[in-house]
XYZ file of C-alpha atoms in Angstrom:
335
model
C 42.395 63.458 14.356
C 40.561 63.001 11.397
C 36.563 62.701 11.912
C 35.069 59.272 10.093
C 32.525 59.926 7.841
C 28.856 58.135 8.669
C 29.706 54.772 6.102
C 33.025 54.048 7.792
C 31.328 53.790 10.949
C 28.197 51.446 10.358
C 31.231 49.152 8.682
C 32.964 49.111 11.910
C 29.257 48.480 14.030
C 28.342 46.285 11.998
C 31.621 43.863 12.415
C 31.232 41.678 15.125
C 35.207 41.237 15.307
C 35.573 44.894 15.630
C 37.842 46.397 18.980
C 41.001 48.420 17.634
C 43.757 48.123 15.640
C 43.541 43.955 15.674
C 40.081 43.537 14.210
C 40.829 43.424 10.885
C 43.356 40.664 11.495
C 40.717 38.761 13.887
C 38.150 38.489 11.045
C 40.290 37.826 8.392
C 41.484 34.894 10.726
C 38.406 34.306 11.293
C 36.585 33.572 7.423
C 39.838 31.796 6.863
C 38.309 29.240 10.069
C 35.778 28.489 7.265
C 33.901 31.497 9.791
C 31.228 34.069 8.137
C 31.244 37.464 8.575
C 27.727 39.462 9.240
C 26.938 42.498 6.733
C 25.143 45.869 7.258
C 24.917 46.643 4.037
C 22.728 43.976 2.869
C 20.343 44.415 5.867
C 19.961 47.145 4.556
C 19.542 46.584 0.929
C 16.871 43.851 2.292
C 14.524 46.746 4.544
C 15.036 49.085 0.840
C 13.823 46.352 -0.968
C 10.932 45.462 1.078
C 10.067 49.219 1.329
C 10.024 49.158 -2.177
C 7.123 47.252 -2.911
C 5.255 48.956 -0.138
C 6.469 47.912 3.229
C 5.746 51.352 6.025
C 5.832 49.470 8.631
C 8.360 46.344 10.520
C 7.615 44.341 13.771
C 11.410 43.006 15.646
C 11.639 40.217 16.809
C 14.856 38.650 18.281
C 15.263 35.401 19.349
C 18.468 32.963 21.217
C 19.915 30.299 19.682
C 17.562 28.040 21.606
C 14.694 29.873 19.812
C 13.430 31.986 22.747
C 12.078 35.421 22.010
C 14.544 38.088 23.888
C 13.078 41.231 22.232
C 10.272 42.247 20.335
C 9.246 46.035 18.801
C 5.716 45.904 16.749
C 5.309 48.660 14.253
C 9.149 50.080 13.496
C 9.267 52.625 10.900
C 12.238 52.049 7.973
C 13.668 54.511 9.902
C 13.830 53.309 13.166
C 14.880 50.074 11.643
C 17.653 50.621 9.166
C 19.104 52.937 12.388
C 18.951 50.292 14.839
C 20.213 47.675 12.862
C 23.623 49.644 13.521
C 22.729 48.906 17.093
C 21.843 45.321 16.950
C 24.719 44.175 14.676
C 26.599 43.209 17.118
C 25.233 42.545 20.100
C 23.214 40.167 18.610
C 26.676 38.557 17.477
C 27.893 38.907 20.397
C 25.154 37.225 22.214
C 24.876 34.772 19.120
C 20.444 35.849 18.233
C 18.935 36.430 15.112
C 17.885 39.431 13.724
C 13.641 38.695 12.512
C 11.927 40.975 10.788
C 8.479 41.030 9.643
C 6.944 43.563 7.191
C 4.035 45.729 6.719
C 1.910 47.403 4.463
C -1.570 48.412 3.880
C -1.419 48.727 0.029
C -0.073 44.706 -0.908
C 0.222 41.383 0.616
C 3.734 39.997 1.013
C 3.362 36.151 0.359
C 6.660 34.096 2.438
C 7.024 31.070 0.270
C 10.061 28.970 2.566
C 11.612 25.871 2.452
C 11.502 25.947 -1.379
C 13.127 23.351 -3.850
C 14.990 24.927 -6.923
C 12.800 23.841 -8.689
C 9.722 25.982 -6.945
C 11.901 28.936 -6.953
C 12.044 29.010 -10.195
C 8.353 29.186 -10.905
C 8.168 31.984 -8.746
C 11.301 33.706 -10.349
C 10.200 36.299 -12.379
C 6.920 37.707 -10.158
C 9.320 37.428 -6.888
C 10.541 40.959 -5.956
C 13.208 38.532 -3.242
C 14.553 35.645 -2.958
C 15.892 34.630 0.123
C 18.785 31.381 1.184
C 18.772 31.295 4.877
C 20.830 28.486 4.854
C 22.959 25.997 2.936
C 20.053 24.754 0.446
C 16.807 26.192 2.503
C 15.432 29.260 0.040
C 12.894 31.335 0.716
C 10.911 34.017 -1.375
C 8.938 37.067 -1.183
C 6.241 37.870 -3.467
C 4.425 41.529 -3.332
C 0.730 41.031 -4.572
C -1.663 43.964 -5.227
C -6.185 43.444 -5.939
C -6.712 41.532 -2.617
C -9.041 43.511 -0.041
C -9.525 41.967 2.959
C -7.535 39.931 5.921
C -9.141 36.957 5.489
C -8.825 36.702 2.138
C -4.955 38.085 1.734
C -5.080 35.071 4.735
C -6.591 32.199 2.258
C -4.768 33.485 -1.435
C -1.623 32.986 0.301
C -2.334 29.409 1.208
C -3.468 28.894 -2.085
C -0.062 30.239 -3.251
C 2.186 28.031 -0.801
C 0.089 24.814 -1.626
C 0.440 25.753 -5.123
C 4.496 26.008 -4.970
C 5.080 23.865 -3.345
C 6.004 25.670 0.130
C 6.178 25.402 4.027
C 2.280 26.013 4.815
C 2.928 27.334 8.166
C 5.462 30.086 7.123
C 5.131 33.321 9.380
C 5.481 35.635 7.616
C 8.839 36.222 9.634
C 12.185 35.863 8.267
C 15.391 36.384 9.405
C 17.685 40.252 8.074
C 20.204 39.242 5.230
C 23.385 40.178 6.381
C 23.318 38.904 9.437
C 24.567 34.592 10.879
C 21.049 31.985 11.276
C 21.711 31.446 15.011
C 20.956 28.102 15.730
C 22.044 24.694 17.480
C 22.159 22.611 14.308
C 24.398 25.199 12.529
C 26.662 25.489 15.456
C 30.150 26.117 14.676
C 29.972 27.269 11.575
C 26.609 29.030 11.027
C 25.535 30.357 8.123
C 24.437 33.989 6.696
C 21.200 35.035 5.062
C 21.849 35.879 1.386
C 20.076 37.775 -1.030
C 19.599 35.515 -3.615
C 17.726 38.361 -6.168
C 16.628 41.502 -6.140
C 13.779 43.557 -8.006
C 13.009 46.465 -6.623
C 9.531 47.755 -6.838
C 8.231 44.542 -8.454
C 4.142 44.216 -7.694
C 2.302 41.770 -9.227
C -1.355 40.964 -9.491
C -3.024 38.652 -7.944
C -4.308 37.606 -11.664
C -0.802 36.505 -12.750
C 0.242 34.202 -10.713
C -3.499 32.355 -11.082
C -2.404 32.748 -15.456
C 1.064 31.388 -14.577
C -0.772 28.472 -12.128
C 0.423 29.650 -8.839
C -2.701 29.957 -7.429
C -4.377 26.706 -6.555
C -8.297 26.954 -6.947
C -10.474 27.944 -4.306
C -11.989 24.984 -2.034
C -15.265 25.122 -0.694
C -15.313 23.410 1.475
C -12.025 22.160 2.956
C -12.426 18.006 4.391
C -10.100 16.889 6.646
C -9.035 13.343 4.684
C -10.294 10.486 6.184
C -12.593 11.995 8.315
C -16.567 13.785 7.914
C -17.053 17.280 8.941
C -18.984 16.949 11.645
C -19.495 13.869 13.808
C -21.695 13.637 16.967
C -18.833 14.527 18.613
C -18.574 18.120 16.627
C -18.967 21.159 17.439
C -21.295 21.301 20.373
C -18.938 19.155 21.807
C -17.393 22.886 23.118
C -19.798 22.072 25.957
C -18.680 18.816 27.152
C -16.165 18.250 30.093
C -12.785 16.927 28.221
C -13.061 14.121 29.557
C -15.970 13.117 27.777
C -14.179 14.752 24.328
C -11.603 12.420 21.932
C -9.371 13.508 19.812
C -8.508 12.030 15.900
C -6.602 9.387 14.775
C -3.409 11.055 13.127
C -2.561 7.866 11.615
C -6.146 8.375 9.404
C -4.866 11.747 8.729
C -1.541 10.397 7.477
C -2.793 7.434 5.266
C -5.006 10.453 3.770
C -2.190 12.789 2.736
C -0.658 13.600 -0.214
C 2.259 12.894 -1.648
C 5.092 14.553 -0.299
C 7.422 16.951 -2.424
C 9.721 13.424 -3.618
C 7.554 11.234 -4.540
C 8.536 8.875 -1.057
C 5.752 9.460 1.469
C 2.829 11.166 2.526
C 3.332 15.017 3.142
C 3.379 15.013 7.274
C 3.065 18.701 6.439
C -0.430 18.453 5.322
C -0.840 15.647 7.594
C -0.729 17.940 10.907
C -2.744 20.597 8.999
C -5.883 17.985 8.496
C -5.455 16.425 11.920
C -5.511 20.148 13.630
C -8.921 20.651 11.258
C -10.033 17.600 12.307
C -9.715 18.212 16.226
C -10.944 22.204 16.442
C -13.813 20.914 13.829
C -14.359 18.041 17.338
C -14.454 21.075 19.757
C -10.581 21.175 21.175
C -8.869 24.356 21.811
C -5.852 26.063 19.810
C -3.826 25.567 22.519
C -4.785 22.164 22.875
C -4.364 21.365 19.888
C -1.078 22.706 19.075
C -0.029 20.539 22.430
C -1.175 17.495 21.224
C -0.007 17.757 18.345
C 3.550 17.338 19.004
C 2.295 14.343 21.154
C 1.146 12.414 17.459
C 2.868 13.584 15.100
C 6.959 12.755 14.050
C 6.825 15.544 12.425
C 5.300 18.073 14.962
C 7.939 16.596 17.252
C 11.494 16.961 14.797
C 10.703 20.571 14.332
C 9.974 21.441 18.041
C 13.731 19.641 18.404
C 15.261 22.527 16.257
C 13.675 25.096 17.544
C 10.676 25.873 15.609
C 9.101 25.935 18.330
C 5.991 28.295 17.235
C 5.240 25.048 14.234
C 2.353 23.265 15.856
C 0.541 26.677 17.606
C 1.123 28.041 13.807
C -0.170 24.663 12.158
C -3.240 24.729 15.154
C -3.882 28.651 14.275
C -4.269 28.259 10.516
C -6.265 25.350 10.559
C -8.697 26.798 12.891
C -8.881 29.348 9.973
C -9.217 26.991 8.177
C -12.407 25.576 9.978
C -14.162 29.244 10.754
C -13.747 29.404 6.521
C -16.124 26.599 6.532
C -18.161 27.296 8.765
C -18.911 30.914 6.797
C -19.622 29.186 4.205
C -22.066 27.388 5.662
C -24.041 29.701 7.218
C -23.994 32.356 3.908
C -25.634 28.341 1.677
C -27.905 28.700 4.776
């Protein structure tokens, strides 16, 4: 018997249909039924593309089809990630787990632009080092930016880029691995493959270039939720009061004050959610309470949770809390 070469082993491991000589026939039949097969080469290409712009480690997560976390490995090196992927592919396909990675770098800021429409994707095409299609019609772009010092400055700059490009403001900075299947209930039984639309290894752009291209909204000296005062009698002092003496903001007012959505046929509900969370936190509610209440008052938040995006309420509340904190620091600086 002749030994298999390494690339042959990887090809076998990467197929969820491998089980002896009949595997190619089953894979072909699966494709003819409209199904998709995972591709380990695309996953390795994605990791290499991140590494080419400065990623040194990745947080790796497995989530099941209902969005529940099954496993987590923090700060895996590039070698560890590339070694683990061939081992993860068969089990992920069998259990319908999605493989998710979050790139980490000390030298560049990674900006994830999720849920871009074709126009938004075209605007960032010449500065993105990686663009993905995570499902039909759902595009995602990644930009590696140099010249940003400090974690808070990086968060603020990324927020301003997302706002300028119309990307999802609640993007988490983690993404499904290319070449894997996107396991969500709404897609079954024909789960889409996460595909690389374009890759530009080594493309790092200075923050000034994004500003010159109009891909960054100007800094906001103070972010005030629409139609709400920044400080009210039930403001920061309320965190000393019993919970039953606090009041929640009126979500209808946040919705009425939100900017138009991209289609121009209604308010931007993501911005309304963000604005409402800012007000709630400014009035003394905790991040956890605010996230839980958001699901009650916001139709969009309920939709996201029903679509198994269970992290949306908490991420929105966390981003809102960070904005409130930035405002507080600016006020203290002026004082």
